[in-house]
mmCIF file of C-alpha atoms in Angstrom:
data_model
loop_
_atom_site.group_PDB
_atom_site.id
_atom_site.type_symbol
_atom_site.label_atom_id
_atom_site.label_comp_id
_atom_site.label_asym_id
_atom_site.label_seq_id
_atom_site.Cartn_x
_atom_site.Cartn_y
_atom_site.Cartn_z
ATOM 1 C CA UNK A 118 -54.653 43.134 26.163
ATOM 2 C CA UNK A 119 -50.778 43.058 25.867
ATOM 3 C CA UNK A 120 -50.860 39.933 28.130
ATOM 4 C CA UNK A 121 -52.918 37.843 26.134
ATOM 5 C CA UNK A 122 -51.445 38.660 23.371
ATOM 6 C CA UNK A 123 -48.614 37.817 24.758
ATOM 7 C CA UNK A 124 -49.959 34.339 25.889
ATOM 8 C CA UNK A 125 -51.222 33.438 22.347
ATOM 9 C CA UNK A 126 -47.673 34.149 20.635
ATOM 10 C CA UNK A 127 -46.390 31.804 23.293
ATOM 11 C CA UNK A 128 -49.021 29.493 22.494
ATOM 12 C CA UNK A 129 -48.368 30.070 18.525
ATOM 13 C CA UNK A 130 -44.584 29.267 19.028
ATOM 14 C CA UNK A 131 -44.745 26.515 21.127
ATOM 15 C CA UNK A 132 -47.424 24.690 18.154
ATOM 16 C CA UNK A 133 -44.892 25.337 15.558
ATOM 17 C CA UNK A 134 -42.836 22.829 14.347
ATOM 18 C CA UNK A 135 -39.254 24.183 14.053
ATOM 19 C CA UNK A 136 -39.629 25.923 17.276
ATOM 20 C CA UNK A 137 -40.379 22.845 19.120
ATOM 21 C CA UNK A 138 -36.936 20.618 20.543
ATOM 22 C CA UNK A 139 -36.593 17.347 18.585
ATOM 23 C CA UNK A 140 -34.019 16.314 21.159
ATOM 24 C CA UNK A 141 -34.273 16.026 24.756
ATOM 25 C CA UNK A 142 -32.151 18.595 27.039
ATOM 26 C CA UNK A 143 -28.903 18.352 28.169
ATOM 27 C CA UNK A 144 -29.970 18.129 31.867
ATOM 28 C CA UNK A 145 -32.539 15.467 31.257
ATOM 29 C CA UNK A 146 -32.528 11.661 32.132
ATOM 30 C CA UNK A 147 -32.781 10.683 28.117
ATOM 31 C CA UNK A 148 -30.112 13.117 27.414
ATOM 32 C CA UNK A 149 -27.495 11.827 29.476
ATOM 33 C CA UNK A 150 -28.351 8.213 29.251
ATOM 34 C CA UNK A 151 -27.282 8.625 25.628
ATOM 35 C CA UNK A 152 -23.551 9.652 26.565
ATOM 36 C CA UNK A 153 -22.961 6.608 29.945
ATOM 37 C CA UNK A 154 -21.376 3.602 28.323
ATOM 38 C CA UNK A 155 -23.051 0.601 29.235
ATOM 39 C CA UNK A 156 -21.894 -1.621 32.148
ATOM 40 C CA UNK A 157 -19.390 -4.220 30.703
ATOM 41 C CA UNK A 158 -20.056 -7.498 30.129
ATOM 42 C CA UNK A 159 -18.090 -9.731 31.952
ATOM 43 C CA UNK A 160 -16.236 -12.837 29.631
ATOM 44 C CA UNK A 161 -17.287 -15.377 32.143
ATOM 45 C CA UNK A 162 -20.964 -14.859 31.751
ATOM 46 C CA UNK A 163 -21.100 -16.517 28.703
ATOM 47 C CA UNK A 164 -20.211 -19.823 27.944
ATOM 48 C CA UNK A 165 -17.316 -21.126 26.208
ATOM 49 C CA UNK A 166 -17.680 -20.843 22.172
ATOM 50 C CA UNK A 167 -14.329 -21.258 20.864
ATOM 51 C CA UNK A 168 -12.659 -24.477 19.388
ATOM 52 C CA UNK A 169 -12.884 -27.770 21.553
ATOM 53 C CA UNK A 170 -9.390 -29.167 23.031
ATOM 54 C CA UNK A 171 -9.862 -32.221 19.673
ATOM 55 C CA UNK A 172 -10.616 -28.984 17.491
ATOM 56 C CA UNK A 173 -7.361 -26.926 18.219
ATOM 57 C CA UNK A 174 -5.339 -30.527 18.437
ATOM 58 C CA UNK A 175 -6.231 -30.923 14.814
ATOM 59 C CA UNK A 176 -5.556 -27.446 13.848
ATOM 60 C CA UNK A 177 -2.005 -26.931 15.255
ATOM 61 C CA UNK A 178 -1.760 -30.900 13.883
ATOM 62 C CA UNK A 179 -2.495 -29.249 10.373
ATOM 63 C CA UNK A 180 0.026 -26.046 11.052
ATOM 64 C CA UNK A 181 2.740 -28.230 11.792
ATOM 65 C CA UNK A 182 2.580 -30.496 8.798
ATOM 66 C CA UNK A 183 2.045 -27.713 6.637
ATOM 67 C CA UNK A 184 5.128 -25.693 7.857
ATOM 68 C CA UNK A 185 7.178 -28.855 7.552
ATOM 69 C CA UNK A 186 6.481 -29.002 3.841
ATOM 70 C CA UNK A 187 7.234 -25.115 3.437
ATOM 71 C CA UNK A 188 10.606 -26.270 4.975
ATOM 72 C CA UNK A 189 11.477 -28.979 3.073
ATOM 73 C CA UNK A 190 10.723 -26.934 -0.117
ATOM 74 C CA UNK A 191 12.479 -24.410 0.768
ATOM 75 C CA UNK A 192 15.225 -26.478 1.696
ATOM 76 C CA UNK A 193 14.944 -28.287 -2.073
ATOM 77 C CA UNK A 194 14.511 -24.323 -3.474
ATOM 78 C CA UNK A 195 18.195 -23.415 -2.083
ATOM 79 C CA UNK A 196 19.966 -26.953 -3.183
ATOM 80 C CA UNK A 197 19.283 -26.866 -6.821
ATOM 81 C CA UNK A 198 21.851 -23.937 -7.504
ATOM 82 C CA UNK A 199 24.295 -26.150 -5.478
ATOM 83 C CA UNK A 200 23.319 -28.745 -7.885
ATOM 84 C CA UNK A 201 23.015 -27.727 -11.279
ATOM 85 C CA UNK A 202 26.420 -25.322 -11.224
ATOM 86 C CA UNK A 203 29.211 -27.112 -12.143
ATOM 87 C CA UNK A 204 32.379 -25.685 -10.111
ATOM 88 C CA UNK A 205 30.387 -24.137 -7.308
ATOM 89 C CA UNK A 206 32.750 -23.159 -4.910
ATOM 90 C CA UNK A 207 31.096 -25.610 -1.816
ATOM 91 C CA UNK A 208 31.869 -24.780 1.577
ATOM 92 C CA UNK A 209 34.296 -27.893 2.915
ATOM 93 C CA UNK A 210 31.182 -29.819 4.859
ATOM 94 C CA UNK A 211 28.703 -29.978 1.612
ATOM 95 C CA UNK A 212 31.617 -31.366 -0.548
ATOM 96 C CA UNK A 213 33.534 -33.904 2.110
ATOM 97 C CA UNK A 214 29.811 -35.940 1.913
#
């Protein structure tokens, strides 16, 4: 009598929800496939999607003209102190011009 009792408490707590695992075990196939990284993809396998050799011309094209106008107003920035002061002590090569 003990023994089937015994079976149909086994049976009882294997039907019941929060006894049941709602993940696999550590030992099992799903288990560990969740933890291996994933072979890595190699950069050639792909084709090329960045900028065309015209499409980083123009950008570096663009870079440069835009850092040669920074320049020159920075240059214009620092010269109207020199300018506008009257009796500016001038170092000897900005007032022999």
């Amino acid at each position: 009598m003990s023994d089937a009792i015994a079976r149909a408490l086994l049976w009882v707590l294997s039907v019941l929800p929060w006894t049941r695992r709602t993940h696999p075990g550590r030992h099992s196939a799903e288990y560990l496939a969740a933890f291996t990284d994933p072979a890595p993809v190699s950069p050639w396998s792909e084709p090329w999607t960045g900028p065309t050799k015209e499409e980083a011309q123009e950008l570096f094209r663009q870079q440069a003209e835009s850092t040669m106008e920074l320049n020159l107003t920075r240059q214009r920035r620092r010269a109207v102190p020199l300018t506008t002061y009257e009796g500016a002590p001038l170092p000897e090569y900005v007032s022999a011009r």
